[in-house]
mmCIF file of C-alpha atoms in Angstrom:
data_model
loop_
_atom_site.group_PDB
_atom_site.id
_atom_site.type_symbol
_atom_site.label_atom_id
_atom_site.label_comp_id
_atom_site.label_asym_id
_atom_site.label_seq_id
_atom_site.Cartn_x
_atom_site.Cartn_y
_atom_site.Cartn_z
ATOM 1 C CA UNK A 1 26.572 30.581 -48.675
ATOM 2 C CA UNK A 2 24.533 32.038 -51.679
ATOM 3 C CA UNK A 3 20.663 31.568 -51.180
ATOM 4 C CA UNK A 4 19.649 29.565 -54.405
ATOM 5 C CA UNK A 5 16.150 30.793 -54.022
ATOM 6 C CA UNK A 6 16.062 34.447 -54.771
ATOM 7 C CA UNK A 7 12.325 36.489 -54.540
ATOM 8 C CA UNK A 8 10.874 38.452 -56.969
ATOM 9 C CA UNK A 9 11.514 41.815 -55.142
ATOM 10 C CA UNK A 10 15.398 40.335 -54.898
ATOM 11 C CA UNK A 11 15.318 39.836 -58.900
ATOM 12 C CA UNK A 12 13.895 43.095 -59.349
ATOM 13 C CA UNK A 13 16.307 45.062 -57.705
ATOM 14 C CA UNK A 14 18.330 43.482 -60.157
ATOM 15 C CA UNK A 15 17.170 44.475 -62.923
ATOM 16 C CA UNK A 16 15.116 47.446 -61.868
ATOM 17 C CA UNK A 17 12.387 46.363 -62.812
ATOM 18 C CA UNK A 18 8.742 47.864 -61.672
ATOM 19 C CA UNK A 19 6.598 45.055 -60.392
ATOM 20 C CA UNK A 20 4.696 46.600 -57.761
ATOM 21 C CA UNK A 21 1.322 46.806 -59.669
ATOM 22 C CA UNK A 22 -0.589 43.666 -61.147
ATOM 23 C CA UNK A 23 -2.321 45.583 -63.893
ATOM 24 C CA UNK A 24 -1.636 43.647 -67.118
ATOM 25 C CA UNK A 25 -2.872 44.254 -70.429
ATOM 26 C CA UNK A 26 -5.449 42.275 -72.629
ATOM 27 C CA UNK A 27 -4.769 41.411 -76.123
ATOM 28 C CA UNK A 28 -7.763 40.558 -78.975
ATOM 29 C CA UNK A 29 -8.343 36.774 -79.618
ATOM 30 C CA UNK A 30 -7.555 37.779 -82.998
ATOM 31 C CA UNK A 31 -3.834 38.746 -82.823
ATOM 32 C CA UNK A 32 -2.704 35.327 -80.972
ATOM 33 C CA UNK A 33 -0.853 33.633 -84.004
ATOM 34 C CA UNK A 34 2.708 32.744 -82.337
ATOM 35 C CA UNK A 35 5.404 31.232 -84.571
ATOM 36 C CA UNK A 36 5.758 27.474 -84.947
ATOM 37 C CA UNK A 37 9.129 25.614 -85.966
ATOM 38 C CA UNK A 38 9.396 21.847 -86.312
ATOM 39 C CA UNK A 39 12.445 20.936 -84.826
ATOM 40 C CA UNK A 40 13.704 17.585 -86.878
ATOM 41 C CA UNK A 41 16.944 14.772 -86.329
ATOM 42 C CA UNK A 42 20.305 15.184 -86.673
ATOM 43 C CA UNK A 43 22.939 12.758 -86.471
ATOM 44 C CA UNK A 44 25.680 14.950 -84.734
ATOM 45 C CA UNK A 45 26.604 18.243 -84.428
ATOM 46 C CA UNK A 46 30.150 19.906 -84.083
ATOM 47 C CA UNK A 47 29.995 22.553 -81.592
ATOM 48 C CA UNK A 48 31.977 25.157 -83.028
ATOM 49 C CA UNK A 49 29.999 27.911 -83.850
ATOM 50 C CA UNK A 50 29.939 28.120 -87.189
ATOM 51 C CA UNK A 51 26.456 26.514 -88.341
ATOM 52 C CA UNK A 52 28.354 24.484 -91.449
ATOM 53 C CA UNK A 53 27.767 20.577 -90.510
ATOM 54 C CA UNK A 54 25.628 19.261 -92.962
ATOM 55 C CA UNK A 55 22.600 18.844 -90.805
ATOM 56 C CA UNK A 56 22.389 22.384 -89.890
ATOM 57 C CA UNK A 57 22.493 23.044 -94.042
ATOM 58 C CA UNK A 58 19.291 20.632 -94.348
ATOM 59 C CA UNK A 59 17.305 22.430 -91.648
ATOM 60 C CA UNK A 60 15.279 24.943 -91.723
ATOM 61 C CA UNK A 61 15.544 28.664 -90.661
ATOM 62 C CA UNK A 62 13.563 30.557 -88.199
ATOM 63 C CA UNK A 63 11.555 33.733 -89.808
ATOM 64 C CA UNK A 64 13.801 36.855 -88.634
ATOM 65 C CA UNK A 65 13.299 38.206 -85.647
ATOM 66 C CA UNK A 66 10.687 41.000 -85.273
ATOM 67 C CA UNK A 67 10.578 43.885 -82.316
ATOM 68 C CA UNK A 68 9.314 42.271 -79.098
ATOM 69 C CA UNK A 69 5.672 44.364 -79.187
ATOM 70 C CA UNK A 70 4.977 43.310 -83.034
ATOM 71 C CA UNK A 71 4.042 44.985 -85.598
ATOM 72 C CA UNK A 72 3.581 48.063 -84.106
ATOM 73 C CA UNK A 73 7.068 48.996 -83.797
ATOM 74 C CA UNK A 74 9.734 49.341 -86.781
ATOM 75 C CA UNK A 75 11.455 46.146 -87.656
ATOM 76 C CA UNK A 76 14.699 45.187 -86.260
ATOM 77 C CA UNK A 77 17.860 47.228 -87.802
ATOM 78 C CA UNK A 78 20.040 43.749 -88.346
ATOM 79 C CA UNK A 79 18.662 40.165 -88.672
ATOM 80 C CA UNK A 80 18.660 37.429 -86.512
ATOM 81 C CA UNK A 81 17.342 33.448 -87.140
ATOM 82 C CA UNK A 82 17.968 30.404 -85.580
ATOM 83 C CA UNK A 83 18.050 26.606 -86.854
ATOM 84 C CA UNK A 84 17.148 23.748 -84.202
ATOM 85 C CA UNK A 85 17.761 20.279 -83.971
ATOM 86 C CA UNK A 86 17.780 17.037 -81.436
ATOM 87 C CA UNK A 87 18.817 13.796 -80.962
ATOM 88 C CA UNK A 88 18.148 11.348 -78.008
ATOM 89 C CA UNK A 89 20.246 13.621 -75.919
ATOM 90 C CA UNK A 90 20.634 17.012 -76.933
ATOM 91 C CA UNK A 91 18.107 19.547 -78.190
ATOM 92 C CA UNK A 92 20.782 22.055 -80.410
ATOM 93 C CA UNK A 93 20.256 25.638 -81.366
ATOM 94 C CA UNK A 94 21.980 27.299 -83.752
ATOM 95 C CA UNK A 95 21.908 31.403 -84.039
ATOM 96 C CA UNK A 96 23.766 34.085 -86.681
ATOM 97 C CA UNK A 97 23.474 37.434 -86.051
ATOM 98 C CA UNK A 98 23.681 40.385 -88.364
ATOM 99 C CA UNK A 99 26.044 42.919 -86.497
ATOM 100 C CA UNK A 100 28.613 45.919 -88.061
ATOM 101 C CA UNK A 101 30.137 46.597 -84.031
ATOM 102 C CA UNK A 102 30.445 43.357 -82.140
ATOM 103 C CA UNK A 103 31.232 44.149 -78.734
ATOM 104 C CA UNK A 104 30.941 42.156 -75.525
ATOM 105 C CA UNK A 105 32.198 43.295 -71.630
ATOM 106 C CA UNK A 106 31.034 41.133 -69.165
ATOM 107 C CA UNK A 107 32.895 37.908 -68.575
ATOM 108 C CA UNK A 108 31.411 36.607 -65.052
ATOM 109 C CA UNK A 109 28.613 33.618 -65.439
ATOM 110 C CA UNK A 110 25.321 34.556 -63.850
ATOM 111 C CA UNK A 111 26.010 38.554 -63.928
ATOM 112 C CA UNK A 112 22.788 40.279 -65.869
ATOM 113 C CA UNK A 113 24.163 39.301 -69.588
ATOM 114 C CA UNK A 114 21.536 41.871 -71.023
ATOM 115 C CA UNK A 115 23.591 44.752 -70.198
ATOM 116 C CA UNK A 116 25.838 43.755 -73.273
ATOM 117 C CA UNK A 117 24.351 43.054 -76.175
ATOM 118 C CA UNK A 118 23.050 39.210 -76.090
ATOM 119 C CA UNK A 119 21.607 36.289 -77.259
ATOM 120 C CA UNK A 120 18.874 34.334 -74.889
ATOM 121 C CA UNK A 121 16.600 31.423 -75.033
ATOM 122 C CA UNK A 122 13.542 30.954 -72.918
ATOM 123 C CA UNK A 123 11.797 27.229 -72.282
ATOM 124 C CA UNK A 124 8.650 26.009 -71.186
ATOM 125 C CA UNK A 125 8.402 22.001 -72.173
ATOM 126 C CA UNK A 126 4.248 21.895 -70.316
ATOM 127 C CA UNK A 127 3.164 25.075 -71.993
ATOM 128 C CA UNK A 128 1.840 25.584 -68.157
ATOM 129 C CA UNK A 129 3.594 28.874 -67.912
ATOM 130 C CA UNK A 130 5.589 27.654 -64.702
ATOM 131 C CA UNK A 131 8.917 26.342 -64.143
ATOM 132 C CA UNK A 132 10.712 27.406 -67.263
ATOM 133 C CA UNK A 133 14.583 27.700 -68.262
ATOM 134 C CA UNK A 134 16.067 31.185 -69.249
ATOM 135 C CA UNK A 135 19.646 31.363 -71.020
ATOM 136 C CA UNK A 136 21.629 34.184 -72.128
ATOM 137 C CA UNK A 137 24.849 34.774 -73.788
ATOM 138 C CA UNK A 138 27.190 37.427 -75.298
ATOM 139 C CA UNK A 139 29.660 37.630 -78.146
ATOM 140 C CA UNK A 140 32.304 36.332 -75.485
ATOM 141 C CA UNK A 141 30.009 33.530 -74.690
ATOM 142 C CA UNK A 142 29.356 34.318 -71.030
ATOM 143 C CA UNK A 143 26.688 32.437 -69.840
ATOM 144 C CA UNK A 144 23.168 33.607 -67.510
ATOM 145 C CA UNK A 145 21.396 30.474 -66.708
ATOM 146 C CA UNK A 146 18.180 30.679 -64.155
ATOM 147 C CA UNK A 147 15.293 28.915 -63.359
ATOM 148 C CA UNK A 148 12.206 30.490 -62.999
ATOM 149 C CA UNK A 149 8.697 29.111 -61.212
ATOM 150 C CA UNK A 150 6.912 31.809 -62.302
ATOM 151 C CA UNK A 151 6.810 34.805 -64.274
ATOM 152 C CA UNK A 152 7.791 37.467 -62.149
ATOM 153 C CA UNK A 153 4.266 39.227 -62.606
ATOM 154 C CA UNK A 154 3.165 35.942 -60.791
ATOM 155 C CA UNK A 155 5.642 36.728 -57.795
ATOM 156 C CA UNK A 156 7.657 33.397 -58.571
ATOM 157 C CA UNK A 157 10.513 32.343 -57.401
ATOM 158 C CA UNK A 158 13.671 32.858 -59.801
ATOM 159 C CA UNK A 159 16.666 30.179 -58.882
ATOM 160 C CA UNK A 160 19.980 32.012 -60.081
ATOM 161 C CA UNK A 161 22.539 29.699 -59.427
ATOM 162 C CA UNK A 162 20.460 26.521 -61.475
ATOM 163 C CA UNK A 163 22.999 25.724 -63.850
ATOM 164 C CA UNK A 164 22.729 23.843 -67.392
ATOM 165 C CA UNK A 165 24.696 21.370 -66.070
ATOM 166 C CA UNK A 166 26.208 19.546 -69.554
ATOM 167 C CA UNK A 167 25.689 22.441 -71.677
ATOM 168 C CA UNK A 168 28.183 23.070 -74.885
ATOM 169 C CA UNK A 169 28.518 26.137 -76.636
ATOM 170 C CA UNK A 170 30.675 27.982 -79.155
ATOM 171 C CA UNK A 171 30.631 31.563 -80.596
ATOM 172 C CA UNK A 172 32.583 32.302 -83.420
ATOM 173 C CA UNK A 173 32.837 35.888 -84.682
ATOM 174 C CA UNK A 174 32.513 37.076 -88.564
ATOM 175 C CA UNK A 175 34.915 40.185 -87.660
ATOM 176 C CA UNK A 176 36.871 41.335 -84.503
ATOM 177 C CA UNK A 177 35.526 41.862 -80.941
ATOM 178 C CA UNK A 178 35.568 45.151 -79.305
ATOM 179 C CA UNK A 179 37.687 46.681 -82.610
ATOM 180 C CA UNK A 180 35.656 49.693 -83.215
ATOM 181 C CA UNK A 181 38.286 50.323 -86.266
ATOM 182 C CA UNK A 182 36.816 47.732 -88.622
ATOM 183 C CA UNK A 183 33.536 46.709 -90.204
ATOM 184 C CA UNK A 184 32.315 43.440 -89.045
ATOM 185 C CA UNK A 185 29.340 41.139 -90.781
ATOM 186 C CA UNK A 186 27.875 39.156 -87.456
ATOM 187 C CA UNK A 187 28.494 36.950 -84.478
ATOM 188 C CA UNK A 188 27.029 33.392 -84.149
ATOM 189 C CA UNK A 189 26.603 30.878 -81.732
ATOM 190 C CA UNK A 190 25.644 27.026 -81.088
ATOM 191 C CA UNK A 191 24.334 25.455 -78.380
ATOM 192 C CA UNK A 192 23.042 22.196 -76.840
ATOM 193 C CA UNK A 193 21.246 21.903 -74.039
ATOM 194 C CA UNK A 194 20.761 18.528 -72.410
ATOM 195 C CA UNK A 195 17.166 16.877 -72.835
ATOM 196 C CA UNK A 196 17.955 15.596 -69.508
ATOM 197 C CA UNK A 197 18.058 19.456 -67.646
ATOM 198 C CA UNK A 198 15.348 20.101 -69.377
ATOM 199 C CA UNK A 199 12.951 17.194 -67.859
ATOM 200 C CA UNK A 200 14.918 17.232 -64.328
ATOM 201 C CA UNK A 201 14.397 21.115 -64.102
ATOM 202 C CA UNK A 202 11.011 21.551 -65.869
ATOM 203 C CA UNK A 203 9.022 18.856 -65.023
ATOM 204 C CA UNK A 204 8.627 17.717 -68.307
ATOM 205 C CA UNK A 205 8.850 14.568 -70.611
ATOM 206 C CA UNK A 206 11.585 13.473 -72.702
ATOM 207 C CA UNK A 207 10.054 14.447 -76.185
ATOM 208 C CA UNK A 208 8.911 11.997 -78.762
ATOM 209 C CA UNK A 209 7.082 12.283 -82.445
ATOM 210 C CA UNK A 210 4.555 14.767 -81.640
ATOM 211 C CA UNK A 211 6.039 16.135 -78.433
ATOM 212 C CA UNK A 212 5.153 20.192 -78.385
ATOM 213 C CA UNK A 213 7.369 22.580 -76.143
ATOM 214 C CA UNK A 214 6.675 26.358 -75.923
ATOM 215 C CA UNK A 215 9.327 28.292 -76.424
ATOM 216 C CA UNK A 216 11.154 32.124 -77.479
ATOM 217 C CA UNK A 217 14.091 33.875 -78.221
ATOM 218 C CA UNK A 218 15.470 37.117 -77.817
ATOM 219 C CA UNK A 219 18.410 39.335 -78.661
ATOM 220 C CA UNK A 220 18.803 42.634 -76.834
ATOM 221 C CA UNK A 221 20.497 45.245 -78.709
ATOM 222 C CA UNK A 222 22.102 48.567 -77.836
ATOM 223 C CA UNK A 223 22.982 51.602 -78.963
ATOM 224 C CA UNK A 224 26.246 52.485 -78.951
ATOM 225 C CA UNK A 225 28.804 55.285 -80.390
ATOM 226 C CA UNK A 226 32.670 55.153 -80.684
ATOM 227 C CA UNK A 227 34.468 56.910 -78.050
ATOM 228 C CA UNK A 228 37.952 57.552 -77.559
ATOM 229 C CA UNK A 229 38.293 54.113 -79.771
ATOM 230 C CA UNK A 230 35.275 52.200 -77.467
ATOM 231 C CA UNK A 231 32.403 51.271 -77.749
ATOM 232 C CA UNK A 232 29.769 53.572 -75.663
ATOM 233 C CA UNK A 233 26.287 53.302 -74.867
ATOM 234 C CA UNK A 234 24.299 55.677 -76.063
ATOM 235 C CA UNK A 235 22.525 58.220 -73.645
ATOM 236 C CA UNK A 236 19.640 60.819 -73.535
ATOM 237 C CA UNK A 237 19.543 64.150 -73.281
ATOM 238 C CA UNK A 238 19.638 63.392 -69.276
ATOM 239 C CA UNK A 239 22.673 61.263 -69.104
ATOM 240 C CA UNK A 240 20.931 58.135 -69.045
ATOM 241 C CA UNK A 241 21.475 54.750 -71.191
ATOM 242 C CA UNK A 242 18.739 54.817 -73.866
ATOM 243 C CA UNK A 243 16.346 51.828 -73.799
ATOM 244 C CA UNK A 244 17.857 48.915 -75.422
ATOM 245 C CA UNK A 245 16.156 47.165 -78.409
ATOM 246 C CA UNK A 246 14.060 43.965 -77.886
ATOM 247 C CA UNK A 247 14.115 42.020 -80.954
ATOM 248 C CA UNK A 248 12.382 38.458 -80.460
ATOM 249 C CA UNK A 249 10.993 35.322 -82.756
ATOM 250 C CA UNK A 250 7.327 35.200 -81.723
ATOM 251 C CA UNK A 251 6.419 38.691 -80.969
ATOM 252 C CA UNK A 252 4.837 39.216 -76.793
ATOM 253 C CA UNK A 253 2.875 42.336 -77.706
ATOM 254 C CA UNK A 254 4.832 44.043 -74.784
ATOM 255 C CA UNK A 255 8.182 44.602 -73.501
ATOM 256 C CA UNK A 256 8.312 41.565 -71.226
ATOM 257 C CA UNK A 257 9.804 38.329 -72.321
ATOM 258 C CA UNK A 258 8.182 36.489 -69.304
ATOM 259 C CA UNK A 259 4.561 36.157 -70.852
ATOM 260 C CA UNK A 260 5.264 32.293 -71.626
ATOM 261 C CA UNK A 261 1.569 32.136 -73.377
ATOM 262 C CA UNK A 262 3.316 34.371 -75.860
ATOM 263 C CA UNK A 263 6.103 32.060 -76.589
ATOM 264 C CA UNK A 264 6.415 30.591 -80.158
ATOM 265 C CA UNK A 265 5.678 26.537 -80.130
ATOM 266 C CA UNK A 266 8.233 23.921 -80.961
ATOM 267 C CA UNK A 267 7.345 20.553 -82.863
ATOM 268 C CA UNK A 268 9.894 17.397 -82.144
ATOM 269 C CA UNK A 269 9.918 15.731 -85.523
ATOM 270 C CA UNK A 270 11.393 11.876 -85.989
ATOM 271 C CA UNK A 271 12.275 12.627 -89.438
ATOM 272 C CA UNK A 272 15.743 13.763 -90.263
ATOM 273 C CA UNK A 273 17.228 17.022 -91.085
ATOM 274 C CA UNK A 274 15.624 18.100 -94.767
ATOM 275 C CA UNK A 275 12.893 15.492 -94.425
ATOM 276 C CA UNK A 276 9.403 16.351 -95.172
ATOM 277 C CA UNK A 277 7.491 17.001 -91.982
ATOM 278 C CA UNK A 278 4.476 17.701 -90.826
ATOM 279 C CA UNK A 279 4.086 21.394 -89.571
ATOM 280 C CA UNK A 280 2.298 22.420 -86.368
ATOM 281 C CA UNK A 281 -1.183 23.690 -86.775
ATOM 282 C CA UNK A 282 -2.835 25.230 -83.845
ATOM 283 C CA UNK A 283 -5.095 23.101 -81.693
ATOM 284 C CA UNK A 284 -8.303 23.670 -80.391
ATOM 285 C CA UNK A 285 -6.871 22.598 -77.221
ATOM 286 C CA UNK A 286 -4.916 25.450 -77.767
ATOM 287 C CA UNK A 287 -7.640 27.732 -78.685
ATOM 288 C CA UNK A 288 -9.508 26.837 -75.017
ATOM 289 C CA UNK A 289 -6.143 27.738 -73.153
ATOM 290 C CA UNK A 290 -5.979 30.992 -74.910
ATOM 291 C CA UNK A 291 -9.787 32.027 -73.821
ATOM 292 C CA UNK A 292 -8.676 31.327 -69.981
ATOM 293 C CA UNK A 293 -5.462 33.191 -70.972
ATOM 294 C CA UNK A 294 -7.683 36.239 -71.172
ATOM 295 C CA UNK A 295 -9.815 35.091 -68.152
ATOM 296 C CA UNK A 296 -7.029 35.503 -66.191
ATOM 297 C CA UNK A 297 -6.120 38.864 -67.527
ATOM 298 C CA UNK A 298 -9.143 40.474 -66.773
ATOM 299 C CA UNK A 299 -9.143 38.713 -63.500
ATOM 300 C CA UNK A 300 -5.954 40.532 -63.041
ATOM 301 C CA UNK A 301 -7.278 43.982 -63.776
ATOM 302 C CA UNK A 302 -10.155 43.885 -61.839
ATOM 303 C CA UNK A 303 -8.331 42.302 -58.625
ATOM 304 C CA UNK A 304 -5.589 45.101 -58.991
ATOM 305 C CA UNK A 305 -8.452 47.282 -59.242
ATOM 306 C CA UNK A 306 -10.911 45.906 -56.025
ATOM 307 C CA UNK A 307 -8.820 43.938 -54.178
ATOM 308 C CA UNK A 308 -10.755 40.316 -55.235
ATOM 309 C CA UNK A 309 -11.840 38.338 -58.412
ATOM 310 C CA UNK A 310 -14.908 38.849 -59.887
ATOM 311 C CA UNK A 311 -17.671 36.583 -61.645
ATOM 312 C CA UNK A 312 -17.931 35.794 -65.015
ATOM 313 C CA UNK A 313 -20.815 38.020 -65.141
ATOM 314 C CA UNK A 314 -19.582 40.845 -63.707
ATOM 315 C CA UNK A 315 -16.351 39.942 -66.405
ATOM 316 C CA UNK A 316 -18.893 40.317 -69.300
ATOM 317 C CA UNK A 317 -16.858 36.770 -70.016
ATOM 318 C CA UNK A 318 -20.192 33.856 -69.761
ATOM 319 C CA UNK A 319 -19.560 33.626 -73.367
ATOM 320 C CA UNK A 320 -15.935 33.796 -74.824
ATOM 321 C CA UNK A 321 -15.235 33.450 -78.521
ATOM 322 C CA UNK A 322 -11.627 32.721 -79.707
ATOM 323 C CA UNK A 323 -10.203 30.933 -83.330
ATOM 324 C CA UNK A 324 -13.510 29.845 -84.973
ATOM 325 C CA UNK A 325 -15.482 28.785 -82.046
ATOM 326 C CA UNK A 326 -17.867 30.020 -78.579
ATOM 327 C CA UNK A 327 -16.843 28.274 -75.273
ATOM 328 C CA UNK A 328 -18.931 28.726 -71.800
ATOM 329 C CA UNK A 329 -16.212 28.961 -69.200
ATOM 330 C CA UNK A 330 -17.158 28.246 -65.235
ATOM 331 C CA UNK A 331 -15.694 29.986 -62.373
ATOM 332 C CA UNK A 332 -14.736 28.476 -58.729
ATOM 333 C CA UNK A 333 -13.919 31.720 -56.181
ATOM 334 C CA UNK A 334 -12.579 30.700 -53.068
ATOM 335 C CA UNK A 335 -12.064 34.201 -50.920
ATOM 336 C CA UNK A 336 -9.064 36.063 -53.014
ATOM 337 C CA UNK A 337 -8.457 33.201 -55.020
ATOM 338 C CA UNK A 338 -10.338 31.228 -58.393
ATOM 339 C CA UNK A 339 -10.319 28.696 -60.691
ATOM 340 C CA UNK A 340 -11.663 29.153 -64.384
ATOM 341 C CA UNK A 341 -12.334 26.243 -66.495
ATOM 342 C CA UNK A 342 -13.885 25.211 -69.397
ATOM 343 C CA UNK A 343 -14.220 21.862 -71.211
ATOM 344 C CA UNK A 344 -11.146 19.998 -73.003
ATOM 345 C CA UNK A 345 -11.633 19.428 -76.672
ATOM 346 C CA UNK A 346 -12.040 15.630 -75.966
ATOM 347 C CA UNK A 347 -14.836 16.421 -74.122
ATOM 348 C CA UNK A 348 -13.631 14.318 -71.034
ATOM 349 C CA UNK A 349 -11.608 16.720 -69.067
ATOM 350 C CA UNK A 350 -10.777 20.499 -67.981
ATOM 351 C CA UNK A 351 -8.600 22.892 -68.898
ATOM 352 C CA UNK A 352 -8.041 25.039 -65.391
ATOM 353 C CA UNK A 353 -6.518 28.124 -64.743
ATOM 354 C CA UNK A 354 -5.845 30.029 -61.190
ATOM 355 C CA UNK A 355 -5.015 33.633 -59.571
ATOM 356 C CA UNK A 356 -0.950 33.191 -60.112
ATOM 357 C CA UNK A 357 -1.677 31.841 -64.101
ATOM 358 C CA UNK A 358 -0.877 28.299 -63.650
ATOM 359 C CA UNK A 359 -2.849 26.094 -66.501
ATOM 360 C CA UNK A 360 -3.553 22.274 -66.682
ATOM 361 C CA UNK A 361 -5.895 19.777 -67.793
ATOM 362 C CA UNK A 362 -7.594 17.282 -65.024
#
């Protein structure tokens, strides 16, 4: 029998991935602006791919997708946007993108869908960082569904065969698949993912007017060349694949979709499709959770660099000042392990964050 529970050394064997060292980076107060999307009603959606039912004509698009580190890289060759909606059961997303050479290999659920060319969603209903969904998909809409308890700089546990049990999806192709002899215009998909999954698998609540989810996407692209009539990944002067691009909504700063803080957040809306809404402005809640954010980066640093956390003091963090205010965090260290905290904007509770990134209010 399969182990459901696979570690993070497992998983990144998988994907060769280099997690040995816990260095991190820091990012500047300043640059934290994710995207925000108010996700409104609908009253059905036809999953077929194709984006054309007249809710999905009311809603409103996504900005394009931008490379995963930001603004310092160039911006994506071909666009990509996405429309969402829910009702009392489904939260939908609906996805075109702009491709001339839509190809797709892999056809076995669960294999690493990234090494094609893909589509993926990422889901994190507490905003806690912990026990999120990941879903990817490729023009022949193979499916990678996995849990993850952690990000795998955390040293989580990733569960790879959780399935979206309930989940509908179509692609439908603007061209030919695998046809390197025509020009095609772009692939698109539509999903819906029970709200159900979501709460079972994520701990969370089934959303309401107000509810707030944190959430990303991404589409990995490659470069390819035509031969002998296929399509080819490209390679380097050594013979290997070169890097794939990373094109996401709400840009991480890094190449590493699992930075959750980083996600983009998601408003649930009663009004309908093409109603006005209000938008999502960024809390000062929000605000507090970003200055232990960067606690617990330098607390990351300066553990991979002495072996245990350090004070606020000796973190030159007493005072931190993020969005238009100062807050005066307080530190528990236990041994090898802390808690930061610093006062909720209610003035009644905590915000708390520990070693392995883990934030919540108490």
């Amino acid at each position: 029998m399969k182990h459901l529970l696979l570690t993070i050394a497992v998983i990144a064997a998988i994907l060769g991935c280099n997690l040995t060292s816990e260095s991190t980076f820091v990012l500047d107060e300043s640059e934290y602006n994710p995207e925000s999307y108010v996700c409104q009603r609908t009253n059905g959606i036809v999953i077929d791919g194709r984006l054309d039912d007249a809710d999905w004509q009311k809603a409103e698009w996504t900005s394009y997708f931008v490379d995963i580190e930001g603004d310092k890289k160039p911006k994506p060759e071909f666009s990509t946007r996405v429309k969402m909606l829910w009702d009392d059961n489904f939260i939908y997303f609906g996805a075109v993108m702009e491709e001339p050479h839509i190809w797709a290999n892999i056809l076995k659920r669960d294999a690493v869908i990234f090494h094609d060319n893909d589509f993926e969603i990422f889901i994190d209903p507490n905003g806690d960082t912990h026990n999120y969904l990941e879903y990817e998909v490729n023009a022949f809409g193979t499916i990678w569904d996995l849990l993850l308890t952690k990000p795998y700089r955390d040293k989580g546990l990733v569960i790879n065969n959780w399935d979206i049990n309930g989940i509908q999806q179509q692609v439908s192709i603007d061209g030919t698949i695998n046809n390197p002899a025509d020009a095609d215009k772009s692939w698109s998909i539509e999903i819906a993912i029970p709200l159900s999954v979501v709460k079972e698998a994520c701990h969370g609540a089934h959303p309401q007017e107000g509810t707030v989810w944190r959430l990303n996407f991404s589409r990995v692209q490659w470069h390819t060349d035509i031969v002998d009539g296929k399509y080819v990944k490209r390679k380097d002067a050594n013979g290997k694949n070169l890097p794939e691009e990373n094109w996401v909504w709400s840009p991480q700063g890094a190449i590493d979709m699992h930075r959750p803080e980083m996600w983009g957040y998601l408003l649930f809306s009663e009004t309908k499709a093409g109603e006005p809404a209000n938008k999502y402005e960024l809390t000062e809640d929000e605000w507090i959770k970003w200055a232990l954010r960067n606690i617990y980066y330098n607390q990351r640093q300066h553990i991979y660099d002495t072996g245990s956390p350090a004070t606020l003091k000796e973190l030159v963090m007493t005072t931190i000042k993020v969005g238009n205010k100062s807050y005066k965090p307080e530190i528990f260290i236990i041994n090898k392990d802390y808690t930061a905290r610093i006062k909720s904007s209610d003035g009644d509770k905590w915000w708390n964050i520990r070693r392995d990134g883990y934030i919540w209010k108490e």
